[in-house]
Amino acid sequence: MIAARRISLATRIGHVAIGGGAPVVVQSMTNTDTADIAATVAQVKLLSDAGSEIVRITVNNDDAAKAVPYIREQLGALNIPTPLVGDFHYNGHRLLTTYPAMADALCKYRINPGNVGVGEKHDKHFAQMVEVAIAQKKPVRIGANFGSLDQALLAKMMDENAKLPSPKEANDVAVDALVASALSSAAHAESLGLPAHDIIISCKVSSVREVVKAYRMIAAQSAYALHVGLTEAGMGSKGIVASTAALSALLSEGIGDTIRVSLTPEPNGDRTQEVRVAQEILQVLGLRHFAPMVTACPGCGRTTSTYFQELAGDIQDYLRARMPQWKREFDGAEAMNVAVMGCIVNGPGESKHANIGISLPGTGESPIAPVFEDGKRTAILRGETIAEEFKAMLEAYVARTYAKRKECA
């Protein structure tokens, strides 16, 4: 069961509403050299087309900083308004003050206070970055993670913990330090004049248990908008499973305003996978709808033919390909539930439960498949053209069921 949303302070990142009860937003990040303008524009477009509503880019040196305004300009020429977030580490104070055009082109700045300098330099550099954000009227994501945790704070808290009659585990103290670092940095930013609603907190680590604990603590202690995710989730199924476990636990408790699934892609792999996984997590939790999803059985001894597997994949790909056009023309088609089932045991029931579903007969099928629409059988498809006929029925169902958008009427 999904708990009521935690209502955080509301802000905007470009045209995208964050917090204040707005829908949870999907974010991603490029892995191009930002100085390579063409490659970065191409990847932002790829991520945006996949459904990423905010894209973070690395701004780590002078060449990257100089490139940002041109990246924004070229994205505008392609009619891609996706907000860009600048990811700063170590030298962000210098880059933001040296390149005002870059600071203006970005819609949000991402700061990890743990790596903006040490001692007196820490406060000075942090203040410089916050002052630019105030002048530019840009929100700031204040991030804390184990890779950039304030080591002086951690050492102090570890020493204090060691003196307790029943000391906590070291990892629990580290989580406490992460939360304290994030919240104290946010308070410092406010003291410098940054409005609380322009602060977004991130406290991402690579452990599911620890990331859930950290965000529960921050959610209980503050009203800041929260960017949620499992950092360095890993590759393949491990990364997907770990991210899903962490995000599902938090989102089901109403915690989280923006999310990212930080998957490690295969070499030259598909960067958009992290966007699709984030969308699917939100969709299966019933928090948002992005594209119709196919309900399909896993297969068993009653489904020796691969026909239904091929059909399920074909239909899922077709729905994803058609959704951009349907979204422009119709209201609500993204919430459509489609079933492609492989035999007569669960097939008819699941197909009836879907908005539109098809049920194949099972073992050794020479495909003869009933189609159900809104619980009623409306057709029986036969032969080698089942896929094409079912796609035509999908098109007809969408056109008949979902209202035309006014601007397309």
Coordinates of C-alpha atoms in Angstrom, one line a residue, residues 97-399:
T97 CA 31.9 32.7 -10.8
T98 CA 34.2 32.7 -13.9
Y99 CA 31.5 31.7 -16.4
P100 CA 28.2 33.5 -15.8
A101 CA 26.8 32.4 -19.2
M102 CA 27.2 28.8 -18.0
A103 CA 25.6 29.6 -14.6
D104 CA 22.7 31.2 -16.5
A105 CA 22.2 28.3 -18.9
L106 CA 21.9 25.7 -16.1
C107 CA 18.6 25.3 -14.3
K108 CA 20.0 23.8 -11.1
Y109 CA 23.4 23.4 -9.4
R110 CA 24.5 20.2 -7.7
I111 CA 26.9 20.7 -4.8
N112 CA 28.5 18.1 -2.6
P113 CA 29.6 20.2 0.4
G114 CA 32.0 17.5 1.4
N115 CA 34.3 18.2 -1.5
V116 CA 34.2 22.0 -1.9
G117 CA 37.3 22.5 0.2
V118 CA 38.5 22.0 3.7
G119 CA 38.8 24.4 6.7
E120 CA 38.2 28.0 5.9
K121 CA 38.2 27.3 2.2
H122 CA 35.2 25.0 2.6
D123 CA 32.9 27.7 3.9
K124 CA 34.2 30.3 1.5
H125 CA 33.8 28.1 -1.6
F126 CA 30.4 26.9 -0.5
A127 CA 29.3 30.5 0.0
Q128 CA 30.5 31.5 -3.4
M129 CA 28.4 28.8 -5.1
V130 CA 25.3 29.6 -3.1
E131 CA 25.7 33.3 -3.8
V132 CA 25.7 32.6 -7.6
A133 CA 22.6 30.4 -7.2
I134 CA 20.9 33.3 -5.3
A135 CA 21.9 35.8 -7.9
Q136 CA 20.7 33.5 -10.8
K137 CA 17.6 32.5 -8.9
K138 CA 18.5 28.8 -9.4
P139 CA 17.8 25.9 -7.0
V140 CA 20.6 23.9 -5.5
R141 CA 20.8 20.2 -4.9
I142 CA 22.9 19.7 -1.7
G143 CA 24.2 16.2 -1.9
A144 CA 25.9 14.0 0.7
N145 CA 27.3 10.5 0.1
F146 CA 30.0 8.3 1.5
G147 CA 32.4 9.3 -1.3
S148 CA 32.2 13.0 -0.3
L149 CA 31.3 13.0 3.3
D150 CA 32.9 15.7 5.5
Q151 CA 35.6 13.6 7.2
A152 CA 36.0 16.0 10.1
L153 CA 32.4 15.7 11.0
L154 CA 32.5 11.9 10.6
A155 CA 35.6 11.7 12.8
K156 CA 33.9 13.9 15.5
M157 CA 30.7 11.8 15.5
M158 CA 32.7 8.5 15.6
D159 CA 34.6 9.8 18.6
E160 CA 31.4 10.8 20.4
N161 CA 29.8 7.4 19.6
A162 CA 32.8 5.5 21.0
K163 CA 32.3 7.2 24.4
L164 CA 28.6 6.0 24.6
P165 CA 27.8 3.1 27.0
S166 CA 26.3 1.2 24.0
P167 CA 28.0 2.5 20.8
K168 CA 26.2 2.3 17.5
E169 CA 27.6 0.3 14.6
A170 CA 30.1 2.3 12.5
N171 CA 27.8 2.2 9.4
D172 CA 24.9 3.6 11.5
V173 CA 27.1 6.5 12.7
A174 CA 28.2 7.1 9.1
V175 CA 24.5 7.4 8.1
D176 CA 23.9 9.8 11.0
A177 CA 26.9 11.9 9.7
L178 CA 25.5 11.9 6.2
V179 CA 22.2 13.3 7.4
A180 CA 23.8 15.8 9.7
S181 CA 26.1 17.0 6.9
A182 CA 23.2 17.4 4.5
L183 CA 20.9 19.2 6.9
S184 CA 23.7 21.5 8.3
S185 CA 24.8 22.4 4.8
A186 CA 21.2 23.2 3.9
A187 CA 20.8 25.4 7.0
H188 CA 24.1 27.2 6.1
A189 CA 22.8 27.8 2.6
E190 CA 19.6 29.3 4.1
S191 CA 21.7 31.5 6.3
L192 CA 23.4 32.9 3.2
G193 CA 20.0 33.9 1.7
L194 CA 19.1 30.8 -0.4
P195 CA 15.3 30.3 0.0
A196 CA 14.4 26.9 1.6
H197 CA 12.2 26.0 -1.3
D198 CA 15.2 26.3 -3.6
I199 CA 17.1 23.6 -1.7
I200 CA 16.8 19.9 -2.8
I201 CA 18.5 17.4 -0.5
S202 CA 20.2 14.2 -1.8
C203 CA 21.7 11.6 0.6
K204 CA 22.5 8.7 -1.7
V205 CA 24.6 5.7 -0.8
S206 CA 25.1 2.2 -2.4
S207 CA 23.5 0.2 0.4
V208 CA 19.7 -0.3 0.3
R209 CA 19.3 -0.5 4.0
E210 CA 21.4 2.6 4.7
V211 CA 19.9 4.7 1.9
V212 CA 16.4 4.0 3.2
K213 CA 17.4 4.8 6.7
A214 CA 19.0 8.1 5.7
Y215 CA 16.0 9.3 3.7
R216 CA 13.6 8.4 6.4
M217 CA 15.6 10.5 8.9
I218 CA 15.8 13.5 6.5
A219 CA 12.1 13.3 5.7
A220 CA 11.3 13.3 9.4
Q221 CA 13.5 16.2 10.2
S222 CA 12.9 18.6 7.3
A223 CA 10.5 19.8 4.6
Y224 CA 13.1 20.1 1.9
A225 CA 12.4 18.5 -1.5
L226 CA 14.3 15.2 -1.8
H227 CA 16.2 13.7 -4.7
V228 CA 16.1 9.9 -4.1
G229 CA 18.2 7.1 -5.5
L230 CA 20.7 4.4 -4.8
T231 CA 24.1 5.7 -5.9
E232 CA 26.5 3.3 -7.7
A233 CA 23.8 0.7 -8.0
G234 CA 25.8 -1.5 -10.4
M235 CA 25.3 -3.3 -13.6
G236 CA 22.5 -5.5 -15.0
S237 CA 19.9 -7.2 -12.8
K238 CA 21.8 -6.4 -9.6
G239 CA 21.6 -2.7 -10.2
I240 CA 18.0 -2.9 -11.2
V241 CA 16.9 -5.0 -8.3
A242 CA 18.9 -2.9 -5.7
S243 CA 17.5 0.4 -7.1
T244 CA 14.0 -1.0 -7.2
A245 CA 14.2 -2.2 -3.6
A246 CA 15.4 1.1 -2.3
L247 CA 13.2 3.3 -4.3
S248 CA 10.1 1.2 -3.8
A249 CA 10.5 1.3 0.0
L250 CA 10.9 5.1 0.0
L251 CA 8.3 5.9 -2.6
S252 CA 5.7 3.6 -1.0
E253 CA 6.2 5.7 2.2
G254 CA 5.6 8.9 0.3
I255 CA 9.3 9.9 0.3
G256 CA 10.9 11.3 -2.8
D257 CA 10.3 14.2 -5.2
T258 CA 12.8 13.3 -8.0
I259 CA 14.5 10.0 -8.6
R260 CA 17.4 8.5 -10.6
V261 CA 18.3 4.9 -11.2
S262 CA 22.1 5.0 -11.3
L263 CA 22.8 1.9 -13.4
T264 CA 26.3 1.1 -14.8
P265 CA 25.7 0.5 -18.6
E266 CA 27.6 -2.1 -20.5
P267 CA 30.5 -0.6 -22.6
N268 CA 28.8 1.4 -25.3
G269 CA 25.5 0.3 -23.8
D270 CA 22.1 1.9 -23.7
R271 CA 22.2 4.9 -21.4
T272 CA 18.4 5.2 -21.6
Q273 CA 17.9 2.0 -19.6
E274 CA 18.1 3.9 -16.3
V275 CA 15.2 6.1 -17.5
R276 CA 13.0 3.2 -18.4
V277 CA 13.6 1.5 -15.1
A278 CA 12.8 4.6 -13.2
Q279 CA 9.6 5.0 -15.2
E280 CA 8.6 1.4 -14.6
I281 CA 9.2 1.7 -10.9
L282 CA 6.9 4.7 -10.7
Q283 CA 4.4 3.0 -12.9
V284 CA 4.2 -0.4 -11.1
L285 CA 3.7 1.5 -7.8
G286 CA 0.8 3.4 -9.4
L287 CA 2.4 6.8 -8.9
R288 CA 2.7 7.8 -12.6
H289 CA 2.0 6.4 -16.0
F290 CA 4.4 6.7 -18.9
A291 CA 3.4 4.0 -21.4
P292 CA 1.1 1.0 -21.6
M293 CA 2.6 -2.0 -19.9
V294 CA 2.2 -5.5 -21.1
T295 CA 1.1 -8.2 -18.7
A296 CA 2.6 -11.5 -19.9
C297 CA 3.0 -14.9 -18.2
P298 CA 6.5 -16.3 -17.7
G299 CA 5.9 -19.5 -19.7
C300 CA 5.7 -23.1 -18.5
G301 CA 5.3 -26.6 -19.8
R302 CA 2.0 -25.6 -21.3
T303 CA 3.6 -23.0 -23.5
T304 CA 6.3 -24.9 -25.4
S305 CA 5.9 -22.6 -28.4
T306 CA 7.9 -19.3 -28.3
Y307 CA 5.1 -17.6 -30.2
F308 CA 3.5 -15.8 -27.3
Q309 CA 7.0 -14.7 -26.1
E310 CA 7.7 -13.2 -29.4
L311 CA 4.2 -11.6 -29.6
A312 CA 4.6 -10.1 -26.0
G313 CA 7.9 -8.5 -27.0
D314 CA 6.6 -7.3 -30.3
I315 CA 3.6 -5.7 -28.7
Q316 CA 5.6 -4.1 -25.9
D317 CA 8.0 -2.5 -28.4
Y318 CA 5.0 -1.4 -30.5
L319 CA 3.4 0.3 -27.5
R320 CA 6.6 2.2 -26.7
A321 CA 7.0 3.3 -30.2
R322 CA 3.4 4.5 -30.5
M323 CA 3.2 6.2 -27.1
P324 CA 4.8 9.5 -28.1
Q325 CA 2.2 10.0 -30.9
W326 CA -0.7 8.8 -28.7
K327 CA 0.4 11.1 -25.9
R328 CA 0.2 14.1 -28.3
E329 CA -3.2 13.0 -29.5
F330 CA -5.0 11.4 -26.6
D331 CA -5.5 11.9 -22.8
G332 CA -4.8 8.8 -20.7
A333 CA -3.6 6.3 -23.2
E334 CA -0.4 5.9 -21.2
A335 CA -2.4 4.2 -18.4
M336 CA -3.8 1.5 -20.7
N337 CA -3.1 -2.1 -19.5
V338 CA -2.5 -4.7 -22.2
A339 CA -2.2 -8.5 -21.7
V340 CA -0.5 -11.0 -23.9
M341 CA -0.9 -14.4 -22.4
G342 CA 0.4 -17.8 -23.4
C343 CA -2.2 -20.4 -22.6
I344 CA -5.8 -21.1 -21.5
V345 CA -5.1 -21.5 -17.7
N346 CA -4.6 -17.8 -16.8
G347 CA -4.8 -16.3 -20.2
P348 CA -8.6 -15.5 -20.5
G349 CA -8.8 -14.2 -16.9
E350 CA -5.8 -11.9 -17.2
S351 CA -7.0 -10.7 -20.7
K352 CA -10.4 -9.9 -19.3
H353 CA -8.8 -8.0 -16.4
A354 CA -6.8 -5.8 -18.8
N355 CA -8.2 -3.0 -20.9
I356 CA -7.4 -5.1 -23.9
G357 CA -5.8 -8.5 -23.9
I358 CA -5.1 -11.5 -26.1
S359 CA -4.9 -15.1 -25.0
L360 CA -3.1 -17.8 -27.0
P361 CA -4.1 -21.5 -26.6
G362 CA -0.8 -22.9 -25.3
T363 CA 1.3 -26.0 -26.2
G364 CA 1.7 -26.6 -29.9
E365 CA -0.6 -23.7 -30.7
S366 CA -1.5 -23.1 -34.3
P367 CA -2.4 -19.6 -33.2
I368 CA -6.1 -19.1 -32.5
A369 CA -6.5 -16.4 -30.0
P370 CA -9.5 -14.7 -28.4
V371 CA -9.2 -10.9 -27.8
F372 CA -10.9 -9.3 -24.8
E373 CA -11.7 -5.6 -24.5
D374 CA -12.9 -4.2 -21.1
G375 CA -13.7 -7.7 -20.0
K376 CA -15.7 -8.8 -23.0
R377 CA -14.5 -11.1 -25.9
T378 CA -14.7 -9.0 -29.1
A379 CA -12.7 -11.1 -31.6
I380 CA -10.9 -14.4 -32.3
L381 CA -7.7 -14.0 -34.3
R382 CA -6.2 -16.8 -36.3
G383 CA -3.3 -17.6 -38.6
E384 CA -0.1 -15.8 -39.3
T385 CA -1.3 -12.2 -39.0
I386 CA -2.3 -12.2 -35.4
A387 CA 0.3 -9.6 -34.4
E388 CA -0.7 -7.1 -37.2
E389 CA -4.4 -7.6 -36.4
F390 CA -3.9 -7.1 -32.7
K391 CA -2.0 -3.9 -33.3
A392 CA -4.8 -2.6 -35.4
M393 CA -7.2 -3.4 -32.6
L394 CA -5.0 -1.6 -30.2
E395 CA -5.1 1.5 -32.4
A396 CA -8.8 1.3 -32.7
Y397 CA -9.2 0.8 -28.9
V398 CA -7.1 3.9 -28.2
A399 CA -8.9 6.1 -30.7

